[in-house]
Coordinates of C-alpha atoms (C1' of nucleotides) in Angstrom, one line a residue:
Chain B
M1259 CA -17.5 25.4 9.1
F1260 CA -20.7 27.7 8.3
L1261 CA -18.1 30.4 10.0
S1262 CA -15.3 29.6 7.4
E1263 CA -18.1 30.2 4.5
N1264 CA -19.2 32.9 6.1
P1265 CA -16.1 34.6 7.8
E1266 CA -18.3 37.9 8.4
Y1267 CA -19.9 36.5 10.9
R1268 CA -17.4 35.2 13.1
K1269 CA -17.4 38.7 15.4
K1270 CA -20.8 38.3 16.0
V1271 CA -20.1 34.7 17.8
K1272 CA -19.4 36.8 21.1
E1273 CA -23.1 38.1 21.0
I1274 CA -24.3 34.6 20.1
L1275 CA -23.0 32.6 22.4
P1276 CA -25.2 33.6 25.6
I1277 CA -27.9 32.4 23.5
V1278 CA -26.7 28.7 22.2
E1279 CA -25.6 28.1 25.9
K1280 CA -29.1 28.8 26.7
I1281 CA -30.5 26.4 24.2
V1282 CA -27.5 23.8 24.9
E1283 CA -29.0 23.7 28.4
E1284 CA -32.4 23.3 27.6
V1285 CA -31.8 20.5 25.4
N1286 CA -29.5 18.5 28.5
N1287 CA -32.4 19.1 30.5
L1288 CA -34.6 16.8 27.9
S1289 CA -35.5 13.6 28.8
E1290 CA -34.2 10.8 27.1
K1291 CA -37.3 10.0 25.5
E1292 CA -37.6 13.3 24.0
L1293 CA -34.2 13.1 22.7
N1294 CA -35.2 10.2 20.9
E1295 CA -37.8 11.5 19.5
I1296 CA -36.0 14.4 17.9
S1297 CA -33.3 12.8 17.0
K1298 CA -35.9 10.1 15.2
N1299 CA -36.7 13.6 12.7
I1300 CA -33.4 14.6 12.2
K1301 CA -31.8 12.4 9.3
I1302 CA -28.6 12.3 9.4
E1303 CA -27.2 12.7 6.4
R1304 CA -23.3 12.2 6.2
K1305 CA -22.0 13.5 3.0
K1306 CA -20.5 11.2 1.5
K1307 CA -17.2 12.5 0.6
K1308 CA -15.6 10.4 -2.1
K1309 CA -11.8 10.5 -1.8
D1310 CA -10.7 12.3 -4.8
L1311 CA -7.3 12.4 -5.5
V1312 CA -6.1 15.7 -7.0
L1313 CA -2.8 17.1 -8.4
P1314 CA -2.2 21.1 -7.4
N1315 CA -1.4 23.3 -10.3
V1316 CA -2.7 21.8 -13.1
K1317 CA -2.7 23.8 -16.5
D1318 CA -2.7 22.2 -20.0
K1319 CA -2.1 19.0 -20.5
V1320 CA -0.5 17.2 -17.5
I1321 CA 2.3 15.0 -18.6
L1322 CA 3.8 12.1 -16.0
R1323 CA 6.3 10.0 -16.1
F1324 CA 6.5 6.5 -14.6
A1325 CA 10.5 5.8 -14.4
P1326 CA 11.7 2.9 -13.1
N1327 CA 15.0 0.9 -13.1
P1328 CA 15.4 -1.8 -15.8
S1329 CA 16.7 -4.6 -13.2
G1330 CA 14.0 -6.6 -13.0
P1331 CA 10.5 -7.1 -13.4
L1332 CA 7.9 -4.4 -11.3
H1333 CA 7.0 -5.4 -7.6
I1334 CA 4.6 -4.0 -5.1
G1335 CA 6.4 -0.9 -4.4
H1336 CA 6.7 0.1 -8.1
A1337 CA 3.0 -0.3 -8.3
R1338 CA 2.4 2.7 -6.4
A1339 CA 4.1 5.2 -8.2
A1340 CA 2.7 3.6 -11.8
V1341 CA -0.7 3.5 -10.4
L1342 CA -0.6 7.4 -8.8
N1343 CA 0.5 8.4 -12.3
D1344 CA -1.7 6.8 -14.3
Y1345 CA -4.6 7.4 -12.2
F1346 CA -3.9 11.3 -13.0
A1347 CA -3.1 11.0 -16.5
K1348 CA -6.0 9.1 -17.1
K1349 CA -8.3 11.7 -14.8
Y1350 CA -6.7 14.6 -16.5
N1351 CA -7.0 12.7 -19.8
G1352 CA -3.0 13.6 -19.8
K1353 CA -0.1 11.9 -20.8
F1354 CA 2.0 8.8 -19.7
I1355 CA 5.1 8.4 -20.3
L1356 CA 7.2 5.3 -19.3
R1357 CA 11.0 6.4 -18.3
L1358 CA 13.2 3.3 -18.4
E1359 CA 16.3 4.8 -16.4
D1360 CA 18.9 2.5 -17.1
T1361 CA 22.1 4.8 -16.9
D1362 CA 24.0 2.3 -14.3
P1363 CA 25.3 -0.4 -16.5
K1364 CA 26.0 -2.9 -13.1
R1365 CA 22.0 -1.9 -12.6
V1366 CA 20.7 -3.0 -15.7
L1367 CA 18.7 -6.6 -16.4
E1368 CA 18.3 -7.1 -20.6
D1369 CA 14.7 -9.0 -19.6
A1370 CA 14.1 -6.3 -17.5
Y1371 CA 12.8 -3.5 -20.2
D1372 CA 10.0 -6.1 -21.4
M1373 CA 9.2 -7.5 -18.2
I1374 CA 8.5 -4.0 -16.8
K1375 CA 6.4 -3.5 -20.1
E1376 CA 4.2 -6.6 -19.2
D1377 CA 3.5 -5.7 -15.6
L1378 CA 1.9 -2.9 -16.4
E1379 CA 0.0 -4.0 -19.4
W1380 CA -1.1 -6.3 -16.8
L1381 CA -2.0 -3.3 -14.3
N1382 CA -4.4 -1.8 -17.4
I1383 CA -1.7 0.9 -17.3
K1384 CA -1.7 2.3 -21.0
V1385 CA 1.8 4.1 -22.0
D1386 CA 1.7 6.9 -24.3
E1387 CA 5.1 7.0 -24.7
T1388 CA 8.6 4.8 -23.6
V1389 CA 11.6 6.1 -23.5
I1390 CA 14.7 4.9 -22.6
Q1391 CA 17.7 7.2 -21.4
S1392 CA 20.3 5.2 -22.6
D1393 CA 19.1 6.2 -26.2
R1394 CA 19.8 9.8 -25.3
L1395 CA 23.4 9.7 -23.8
D1396 CA 24.3 12.3 -26.8
I1397 CA 21.4 14.2 -25.4
Y1398 CA 22.9 14.5 -21.7
Y1399 CA 26.2 15.2 -23.4
K1400 CA 24.9 18.1 -25.5
Y1401 CA 23.7 19.9 -22.0
G1402 CA 26.6 18.9 -20.2
E1403 CA 28.9 20.6 -22.4
E1404 CA 26.8 23.4 -22.5
L1405 CA 26.8 23.5 -18.7
I1406 CA 31.0 23.1 -18.6
K1407 CA 30.9 26.0 -21.7
K1408 CA 28.9 28.1 -19.0
G1409 CA 31.5 27.5 -16.2
L1410 CA 28.5 25.8 -14.5
A1411 CA 30.1 22.7 -14.3
Y1412 CA 34.1 21.2 -14.3
V1413 CA 36.2 18.0 -14.5
C1414 CA 36.8 16.5 -11.4
E1415 CA 39.9 14.5 -10.8
C1416 CA 39.9 14.3 -7.2
S1417 CA 39.5 11.0 -5.8
Q1418 CA 36.1 10.2 -3.9
E1419 CA 37.7 10.3 -0.5
S1420 CA 39.5 13.6 -1.0
F1421 CA 36.8 15.7 -2.8
R1422 CA 34.6 14.6 0.3
E1423 CA 36.8 15.3 3.1
L1424 CA 37.2 18.9 1.1
R1425 CA 33.2 19.0 0.8
N1426 CA 32.8 18.2 4.0
K1427 CA 34.6 21.2 5.3
G1428 CA 32.8 23.3 2.8
L1429 CA 36.2 23.9 1.2
P1430 CA 36.7 24.0 -2.9
C1431 CA 38.5 21.6 -4.6
K1432 CA 41.6 22.7 -6.8
C1433 CA 39.5 21.5 -10.0
R1434 CA 37.0 23.6 -9.5
D1435 CA 38.7 26.8 -10.4
R1436 CA 39.7 25.3 -14.0
D1437 CA 39.6 27.3 -16.6
I1438 CA 36.8 26.4 -19.4
E1439 CA 39.0 25.6 -22.1
E1440 CA 40.9 23.1 -20.1
N1441 CA 37.5 21.4 -18.9
L1442 CA 36.0 21.1 -22.2
E1443 CA 39.6 19.5 -23.4
L1444 CA 39.1 17.4 -20.6
W1445 CA 35.5 16.7 -21.3
K1446 CA 36.4 15.4 -25.0
K1447 CA 38.8 13.2 -23.1
M1448 CA 36.1 11.4 -20.9
L1449 CA 34.2 10.8 -23.8
N1450 CA 37.1 9.4 -26.3
G1451 CA 37.9 7.2 -23.4
E1452 CA 41.4 9.0 -23.2
I1453 CA 40.8 9.2 -19.3
D1454 CA 39.2 7.4 -16.5
N1455 CA 38.6 8.2 -12.5
V1456 CA 37.2 11.5 -13.7
V1457 CA 33.4 13.0 -12.9
V1458 CA 32.1 16.1 -13.5
R1459 CA 30.6 18.0 -10.7
L1460 CA 27.7 20.9 -11.2
K1461 CA 28.9 24.0 -9.3
T1462 CA 26.6 24.7 -6.8
D1463 CA 26.8 26.0 -3.3
I1464 CA 30.3 24.4 -1.7
K1465 CA 28.9 25.9 1.3
H1466 CA 25.6 24.5 1.3
K1467 CA 24.1 23.0 4.5
N1468 CA 23.3 19.5 2.9
P1469 CA 27.0 18.7 2.1
S1470 CA 25.8 16.2 -0.3
I1471 CA 24.5 18.8 -2.4
R1472 CA 27.9 20.4 -2.5
D1473 CA 29.1 20.8 -6.3
F1474 CA 27.3 17.2 -7.0
P1475 CA 28.3 15.0 -9.8
I1476 CA 26.5 15.2 -13.0
F1477 CA 28.7 12.6 -14.9
R1478 CA 30.8 9.8 -14.7
I1479 CA 32.9 6.9 -16.3
E1480 CA 31.5 3.5 -15.7
K1481 CA 33.5 0.2 -18.1
T1482 CA 30.1 -2.6 -17.2
H1483 CA 29.0 -3.8 -20.4
H1484 CA 25.8 -2.2 -20.9
P1485 CA 23.4 -4.4 -23.1
R1486 CA 22.2 -1.3 -24.9
V1487 CA 24.9 0.9 -25.5
G1488 CA 28.0 -1.2 -25.6
D1489 CA 31.2 0.4 -26.0
K1490 CA 30.4 4.1 -24.4
Y1491 CA 31.2 4.7 -21.2
V1492 CA 30.0 8.1 -20.0
Y1493 CA 27.2 8.3 -18.1
P1494 CA 25.2 11.0 -16.5
L1495 CA 23.8 10.3 -13.1
M1496 CA 19.9 10.7 -12.2
N1497 CA 20.4 13.9 -10.7
F1498 CA 21.6 15.1 -14.6
S1499 CA 19.8 13.0 -16.6
V1500 CA 16.1 12.8 -15.0
P1501 CA 15.4 16.6 -14.7
I1502 CA 17.3 17.1 -18.7
D1503 CA 14.6 14.6 -19.4
D1504 CA 11.5 15.9 -17.5
H1505 CA 12.7 19.1 -18.8
L1506 CA 12.6 18.2 -22.5
L1507 CA 9.6 15.5 -21.9
G1508 CA 7.4 18.1 -20.8
V1509 CA 6.5 16.5 -17.6
T1510 CA 4.2 19.1 -15.4
H1511 CA 4.2 17.1 -12.0
V1512 CA 7.1 14.7 -11.0
L1513 CA 5.7 12.0 -8.2
R1514 CA 7.9 10.1 -6.0
G1515 CA 8.9 9.3 -2.8
K1516 CA 10.3 11.6 0.1
D1517 CA 13.8 9.6 -0.5
H1518 CA 14.5 11.4 -3.0
I1519 CA 13.6 14.9 -1.6
V1520 CA 17.2 15.6 -1.7
N1521 CA 17.4 14.7 -5.4
T1522 CA 14.7 17.0 -6.1
E1523 CA 16.4 19.7 -4.3
K1524 CA 19.8 19.0 -6.4
Q1525 CA 17.7 18.9 -9.3
K1526 CA 16.6 22.0 -9.2
Y1527 CA 19.7 23.9 -10.0
I1528 CA 19.6 22.1 -13.1
Y1529 CA 16.6 24.2 -13.8
K1530 CA 17.8 27.1 -12.4
Y1531 CA 20.7 26.6 -14.7
F1532 CA 18.9 26.4 -17.9
N1533 CA 16.5 28.8 -16.8
W1534 CA 13.6 26.2 -17.3
D1535 CA 10.0 26.2 -15.6
I1536 CA 10.4 24.0 -12.6
P1537 CA 7.7 21.0 -12.9
E1538 CA 5.5 20.3 -9.3
F1539 CA 7.3 18.3 -7.2
I1540 CA 5.1 15.5 -5.0
H1541 CA 6.8 13.7 -2.5
Y1542 CA 4.5 10.7 -1.1
G1543 CA 5.7 8.9 2.5
I1544 CA 7.7 5.5 2.3
L1545 CA 5.8 2.0 1.5
K1546 CA 6.6 -0.2 4.0
I1547 CA 5.6 -3.6 3.0
E1548 CA 5.1 -6.0 5.7
D1549 CA 7.5 -9.2 5.4
T1550 CA 7.8 -9.2 2.2
V1551 CA 11.5 -9.2 0.2
L1552 CA 11.4 -7.1 -2.3
S1553 CA 14.9 -6.1 -3.2
T1554 CA 15.4 -6.7 -6.7
S1555 CA 18.9 -7.4 -6.4
Q1556 CA 18.4 -9.8 -3.5
I1557 CA 15.8 -11.4 -5.3
Y1558 CA 17.7 -11.9 -8.6
K1559 CA 20.5 -13.3 -6.3
G1560 CA 18.2 -15.3 -4.8
I1561 CA 17.3 -16.6 -8.2
I1562 CA 20.5 -17.5 -9.1
E1563 CA 21.1 -19.5 -6.2
G1564 CA 18.3 -21.3 -6.7
V1565 CA 16.7 -20.4 -3.4
Y1566 CA 13.2 -18.8 -5.6
S1567 CA 11.8 -20.8 -8.7
G1568 CA 11.4 -17.3 -10.4
W1569 CA 10.5 -14.0 -10.6
D1570 CA 7.2 -15.3 -10.0
D1571 CA 8.2 -17.4 -6.9
I1572 CA 4.6 -16.8 -5.0
R1573 CA 7.2 -16.1 -1.9
L1574 CA 7.9 -12.5 -3.4
G1575 CA 5.9 -9.2 -4.1
T1576 CA 7.0 -9.1 -7.6
L1577 CA 3.7 -8.3 -9.3
R1578 CA 4.2 -11.4 -11.5
A1579 CA 4.2 -13.8 -8.2
L1580 CA 0.7 -11.9 -7.1
K1581 CA -0.5 -12.4 -10.6
R1582 CA 0.4 -16.1 -9.7
R1583 CA -1.2 -16.4 -6.5
G1584 CA -4.9 -14.9 -8.1
I1585 CA -4.3 -11.6 -6.9
K1586 CA -6.2 -9.2 -9.8
P1587 CA -4.7 -6.4 -10.7
E1588 CA -7.9 -4.3 -10.4
A1589 CA -7.2 -4.8 -6.5
I1590 CA -3.7 -3.5 -6.5
Y1591 CA -5.1 -0.7 -8.5
K1592 CA -7.4 0.1 -5.8
I1593 CA -5.6 -0.3 -3.1
M1594 CA -2.6 2.3 -4.1
L1595 CA -5.4 4.7 -4.9
D1596 CA -6.4 4.3 -1.6
I1597 CA -2.8 4.7 0.2
G1598 CA -2.8 7.6 -2.2
I1599 CA 0.1 10.8 -1.9
K1600 CA 0.1 11.6 1.5
P1601 CA 3.3 12.4 2.8
A1602 CA 3.4 10.1 6.0
D1603 CA 5.0 7.2 5.8
V1604 CA 2.7 4.3 5.3
K1605 CA 3.0 0.2 6.3
F1606 CA 1.4 -1.9 3.5
S1607 CA -0.8 -4.4 5.3
W1608 CA -1.6 -7.8 2.7
E1609 CA -4.8 -8.2 4.6
N1610 CA -6.4 -4.5 2.9
L1611 CA -4.9 -6.1 -0.3
Y1612 CA -6.8 -9.6 0.3
A1613 CA -9.7 -8.0 1.6
I1614 CA -9.9 -6.0 -2.0
N1615 CA -8.9 -8.8 -3.7
K1616 CA -11.6 -11.3 -2.1
E1617 CA -14.3 -8.7 -3.0
L1618 CA -13.3 -9.3 -7.0
I1619 CA -12.8 -12.9 -6.8
D1620 CA -15.5 -14.2 -4.5
K1621 CA -18.3 -13.8 -7.1
E1622 CA -16.5 -15.6 -9.8
A1623 CA -14.4 -18.4 -7.6
K1624 CA -15.9 -22.2 -7.5
R1625 CA -16.1 -23.9 -4.5
F1626 CA -14.5 -26.8 -4.1
F1627 CA -14.1 -28.9 -1.2
F1628 CA -10.0 -29.9 -0.4
V1629 CA -9.2 -32.1 2.2
W1630 CA -5.3 -31.2 3.0
N1631 CA -3.6 -33.7 6.1
P1632 CA -6.2 -36.2 4.9
K1633 CA -7.0 -38.8 7.5
K1634 CA -9.5 -41.5 6.8
M1635 CA -12.9 -41.5 8.5
V1636 CA -15.2 -44.4 8.7
V1637 CA -19.0 -43.7 9.5
K1638 CA -20.7 -46.4 10.7
D1639 CA -24.5 -46.9 10.5
A1640 CA -24.7 -44.3 7.7
D1641 CA -26.5 -45.0 4.4
K1642 CA -25.2 -44.3 1.1
R1643 CA -26.1 -41.0 -0.3
V1644 CA -25.6 -38.8 -3.0
V1645 CA -25.0 -35.3 -1.8
K1646 CA -25.2 -32.1 -4.8
L1647 CA -24.0 -28.8 -4.0
R1648 CA -23.9 -25.8 -6.0
K1649 CA -20.8 -24.8 -7.2
H1650 CA -21.3 -21.2 -5.7
P1651 CA -23.7 -20.7 -3.4
D1652 CA -25.2 -17.3 -4.9
R1653 CA -25.0 -18.5 -8.7
K1654 CA -27.1 -21.4 -9.9
E1655 CA -25.9 -20.9 -13.3
F1656 CA -22.5 -22.3 -12.3
G1657 CA -23.9 -25.9 -11.8
E1658 CA -23.6 -28.4 -9.0
R1659 CA -21.3 -31.0 -8.2
E1660 CA -22.0 -34.4 -6.6
L1661 CA -20.5 -35.9 -3.8
L1662 CA -21.4 -39.9 -3.0
F1663 CA -21.0 -41.1 0.1
N1664 CA -20.4 -45.0 0.9
G1665 CA -19.6 -45.0 4.3
E1666 CA -15.8 -43.7 3.9
V1667 CA -14.4 -39.8 3.7
Y1668 CA -11.5 -38.2 3.8
V1669 CA -11.3 -35.1 6.5
V1670 CA -8.5 -32.6 7.3
N1671 CA -6.5 -35.0 10.3
D1672 CA -6.1 -32.2 13.2
E1673 CA -9.6 -30.7 13.4
I1674 CA -11.1 -34.1 14.9
E1675 CA -11.0 -34.9 18.1
E1676 CA -12.5 -38.1 20.2
G1677 CA -15.7 -37.9 21.5
K1678 CA -17.0 -34.8 19.6
M1679 CA -19.6 -34.3 17.3
Y1680 CA -19.3 -33.1 14.1
R1681 CA -21.5 -31.6 11.2
L1682 CA -20.5 -33.5 7.5
M1683 CA -21.5 -30.2 5.3
E1684 CA -24.3 -31.2 3.6
L1685 CA -24.7 -34.4 4.9
F1686 CA -25.4 -35.6 8.4
N1687 CA -23.9 -35.0 12.3
V1688 CA -21.7 -37.7 13.2
V1689 CA -19.6 -38.5 16.6
V1690 CA -16.2 -40.0 16.2
E1691 CA -15.3 -42.6 18.5
K1692 CA -12.0 -43.5 17.9
I1693 CA -8.7 -42.3 16.6
D1694 CA -6.3 -44.5 15.0
D1695 CA -5.0 -44.6 11.6
I1696 CA -8.2 -44.3 10.6
I1697 CA -11.1 -42.5 12.1
I1698 CA -14.0 -44.9 13.2
A1699 CA -16.9 -42.4 13.8
R1700 CA -20.8 -43.0 14.2
Y1701 CA -23.7 -41.7 12.4
H1702 CA -25.6 -39.4 14.8
S1703 CA -28.5 -37.7 12.9
D1704 CA -29.8 -35.6 10.3
D1705 CA -30.7 -32.7 11.2
F1706 CA -28.5 -29.6 11.1
K1707 CA -30.3 -28.4 14.0
I1708 CA -28.9 -30.9 16.7
A1709 CA -25.4 -30.1 14.9
K1710 CA -26.0 -26.0 16.1
K1711 CA -27.3 -27.2 19.5
N1712 CA -24.3 -29.0 20.6
K1713 CA -22.0 -26.7 18.3
A1714 CA -20.3 -28.9 16.4
K1715 CA -18.3 -27.6 13.9
I1716 CA -19.1 -28.3 11.0
I1717 CA -16.4 -29.7 8.9
H1718 CA -15.7 -30.6 5.3
W1719 CA -15.1 -33.7 3.4
I1720 CA -14.9 -35.9 0.4
P1721 CA -15.7 -39.5 -0.6
V1722 CA -12.3 -42.1 -0.5
D1723 CA -12.7 -42.9 -4.1
N1724 CA -12.6 -40.6 -6.9
I1725 CA -10.5 -38.2 -5.6
N1726 CA -8.0 -35.8 -7.5
K1727 CA -4.6 -35.0 -5.7
V1728 CA -3.8 -31.6 -5.1
K1729 CA -1.0 -29.1 -3.8
V1730 CA -1.5 -26.0 -2.4
L1731 CA 1.6 -23.7 -2.9
M1732 CA 1.3 -21.1 -0.3
P1733 CA 3.4 -17.5 -0.2
S1734 CA 5.0 -18.5 3.1
G1735 CA 6.7 -21.1 1.2
E1736 CA 4.8 -24.3 2.6
I1737 CA 3.2 -26.6 1.0
K1738 CA 0.1 -28.2 1.6
E1739 CA -1.2 -31.4 -0.1
G1740 CA -4.0 -33.5 -0.1
Y1741 CA -6.9 -34.4 -2.1
A1742 CA -9.8 -32.7 -3.7
E1743 CA -13.8 -33.8 -4.5
K1744 CA -14.2 -35.3 -7.7
D1745 CA -15.7 -32.5 -9.8
F1746 CA -12.7 -30.7 -8.9
R1747 CA -11.2 -32.3 -12.0
E1748 CA -13.3 -29.8 -14.1
V1749 CA -11.2 -26.4 -13.5
K1750 CA -8.9 -24.9 -15.6
E1751 CA -5.3 -23.5 -15.2
D1752 CA -5.3 -19.8 -14.6
E1753 CA -8.8 -20.3 -12.7
I1754 CA -9.6 -19.3 -9.2
I1755 CA -11.5 -21.0 -7.2
Q1756 CA -12.3 -21.4 -3.3
F1757 CA -11.7 -24.7 -1.4
E1758 CA -14.1 -24.3 1.2
R1759 CA -12.9 -23.5 4.5
F1760 CA -9.5 -23.0 3.3
G1761 CA -9.0 -20.0 1.0
F1762 CA -9.0 -18.6 -2.9
C1763 CA -6.5 -20.3 -5.1
R1764 CA -5.0 -20.2 -8.8
I1765 CA -4.7 -23.2 -10.8
D1766 CA -1.0 -23.0 -11.6
K1767 CA -0.8 -26.5 -13.3
K1768 CA -2.6 -29.4 -14.1
D1769 CA -2.0 -32.4 -15.4
D1770 CA -3.4 -36.0 -14.7
E1771 CA -1.6 -36.9 -11.5
I1772 CA -1.8 -33.7 -9.6
T1773 CA -3.1 -30.5 -9.6
I1774 CA -0.5 -27.4 -8.4
C1775 CA -2.8 -24.4 -6.9
C1776 CA -1.1 -21.1 -5.8
Y1777 CA -2.7 -19.6 -2.4
A1778 CA -4.4 -16.2 -2.9
H1779 CA -5.6 -15.8 0.8
K1780 CA -8.5 -16.9 2.7
Chain C
rG293 C1' 26.2 12.9 14.3
rC294 C1' 24.2 16.5 10.6
rU295 C1' 20.1 17.8 7.0
rC296 C1' 14.8 17.4 6.1
rC297 C1' 10.0 15.1 6.5
rG298 C1' 6.1 12.9 9.5
rG299 C1' 3.2 11.5 13.6
rU300 C1' -5.6 10.2 13.2
rG301 C1' -7.9 2.9 16.0
rG302 C1' -4.3 -3.2 15.1
rU303 C1' -4.2 -1.6 9.2
rG304 C1' -5.2 1.6 5.6
rU305 C1' -7.6 6.0 4.9
rA306 C1' -10.9 11.5 5.4
rG307 C1' -10.7 16.3 7.5
rC308 C1' -6.0 19.8 8.8
rC309 C1' -3.9 24.5 4.0
rC310 C1' -8.9 28.4 4.7
rG311 C1' -10.0 26.6 13.3
rG312 C1' -16.3 25.6 14.9
rC313 C1' -22.0 21.0 11.6
rC314 C1' -15.4 16.3 14.1
rA315 C1' -19.0 13.5 20.7
rA316 C1' -14.0 12.4 13.9
rU317 C1' -15.6 9.5 7.8
rC318 C1' -15.0 5.1 4.9
rA319 C1' -12.6 0.3 4.3
rU320 C1' -10.1 -3.6 6.6
rG321 C1' -9.2 -6.1 11.2
rC322 C1' -11.5 -7.9 16.3
rG323 C1' -15.9 -9.2 18.9
rG324 C1' -21.2 -10.5 19.1
rG325 C1' -25.6 -11.8 16.3
rC326 C1' -28.4 -13.4 12.3
rC327 C1' -29.3 -16.0 7.9
rU328 C1' -28.3 -19.6 4.7
rU329 C1' -27.8 -26.2 0.9
rU330 C1' -25.0 -25.7 6.2
rC331 C1' -18.3 -21.8 4.6
rG332 C1' -12.9 -18.9 6.7
rA333 C1' -19.1 -16.6 2.2
rG334 C1' -23.1 -12.7 2.6
rC335 C1' -26.1 -9.3 6.4
rC336 C1' -26.3 -7.1 11.1
rC337 C1' -25.0 -4.9 15.5
rG338 C1' -20.4 -3.6 18.3
rC339 C1' -15.5 -2.0 19.4
rG340 C1' -11.2 0.6 18.1
rA341 C1' -7.9 6.6 17.0
rC342 C1' -6.4 12.9 16.8
rC343 C1' 2.0 10.8 20.0
rC344 C1' 3.2 14.3 25.2
rG345 C1' 3.1 19.1 27.3
rG346 C1' 2.5 24.1 26.7
rG347 C1' 0.9 28.7 24.0
rU348 C1' -2.8 31.4 20.6
rU349 C1' -8.7 31.3 20.7
rC350 C1' -15.2 32.1 22.8
rA351 C1' -13.7 27.4 19.9
rA352 C1' -7.7 23.6 18.2
rA353 C1' -7.0 16.6 15.2
rU354 C1' -7.1 21.6 13.0
rC355 C1' -2.9 27.5 13.9
rC356 C1' 2.4 28.5 17.1
rC357 C1' 6.4 26.6 20.3
rG358 C1' 8.8 22.5 22.8
rG359 C1' 9.3 17.7 24.0
rC360 C1' 9.1 12.3 21.9
rC361 C1' 8.6 8.6 18.6
rG362 C1' 9.2 7.1 13.6
rG363 C1' 11.4 7.3 8.5
rA364 C1' 14.4 9.1 4.8
rG365 C1' 19.1 11.2 2.6
rC366 C1' 24.2 12.0 3.9
rA367 C1' 27.3 7.2 -3.8
rC368 C1' 31.3 8.4 -9.3
rC369 C1' 23.0 4.3 -7.8
rA370 C1' 18.1 4.8 -9.4

RNA sequence: GCUCCGGUGGUGUAGCCCGGCCAAUCAUGCGGGCCUUUCGAGCCCGCGACCCGGGUUCAAAUCCCGGCCGGAGCACCA
């Protein structure tokens, strides 16, 4: 690093080398004791290099856009683009545009427009401007027509198959040479709904090494009902509408996944033909998310069929599902920044998200005992007692909870073995004598040290009376049922708590009968 | 198959552009210990990686070539 900053010294390296070698030898001959002395004196100050994500070529105002397809709410995969764009917009004091890309009526869900806005709000992402592409069809028509007039685009009547066949051989189809007037006439007919089964193609390079770039389509006819535009049915393809909008909106940096690299190449033709400046394109690697259904269409199907309870079914990777489990938006924001924008593919591991989230909620979550798969334990030879515990080990101000021991408790069934000693948390040590329909245990001692010495498992427990029924929905789809201690009654819906030795949960629903919780993570 | 992209511990990440304070960062994970009104909490210590082979160079995680592996695209979707 010294050399890279002072390249003029490079030539001298050869001269210095023998000296360096000599010193190295001397150091190597030092005794361990001497070395330790020296290293004590050298305080190694490693510069804490803060990871700082930067955008290349920042000139004037940075304008970014997040462009989801409104076919469902946002999921963890969308969060990456949303967060990155928002982060840079804030960092450079720029602008964040939300652009809803609804030019495929087959993939538009009316509710999604609002859901996406809600999801962004939840993530604390500030939208400076919202653009809906279906409002802008006339704009696309205008620019499309201009390209036809310039002879750079043409109406193609070929079937998809026959065009592809020619294209793959690098041959133009017969429509390519049609004169401009005729093209314009056909274009008008398209817009008026007089013809069907045609597309408008951009003239690119019919021999381009990537066949999909050869005269790719920029408009198509789609007669599916669109919730926002109704009877129009000429729609631009994304490789046309996207560059048009990006340019018109002044977007300076386009952040998107590597799966769009070919699209970028296609879109550059549009910039070239209109003589527009090309924005900065940044392609980050594919985010693979372990064991999670993310496909919006698949989720939607599951909801319709009743497999999932809704978009916020906690088995899903939607933001609203994560919210429901007690994952904080800040945690999602942070992990997306941690992952960053490098071009290598990334396997998203939930563990990492959970760790970040835990840090956020740990200090706020009240602690309670929850006994799942409860089994009654009768403790012989034990006096009645009252145990007072903090609701949070470090935060006295949260107050205390109270457990009244009167001889019978519930414990987690599968934690108990015959003949073993257990420490009932904050209470005393017992030895299990017999397990039948109930567990028979005998009081052993009070001293915690005895439990430690005997390597007794420290388990939690609740008195058999004054209990609260609890059902915990797990992200795996599993349901844990059991009882929570008396003071659990005070929790409110939406509160995040920790069931000790179990994990963090968000209170989803509560009535006199039972409390439903959603499991976040341990 | 064709086109393009990428490969740093179990996972994520820094360093790569501009070779040398890199016997490689930070976090998570895992292992061990400590503490404590007794946690699956907290604190401390430890473990663990530059895909492989060649080349260039005094010096390669970093540059070049080849291989292997992984991914993406190849739509009248976005």
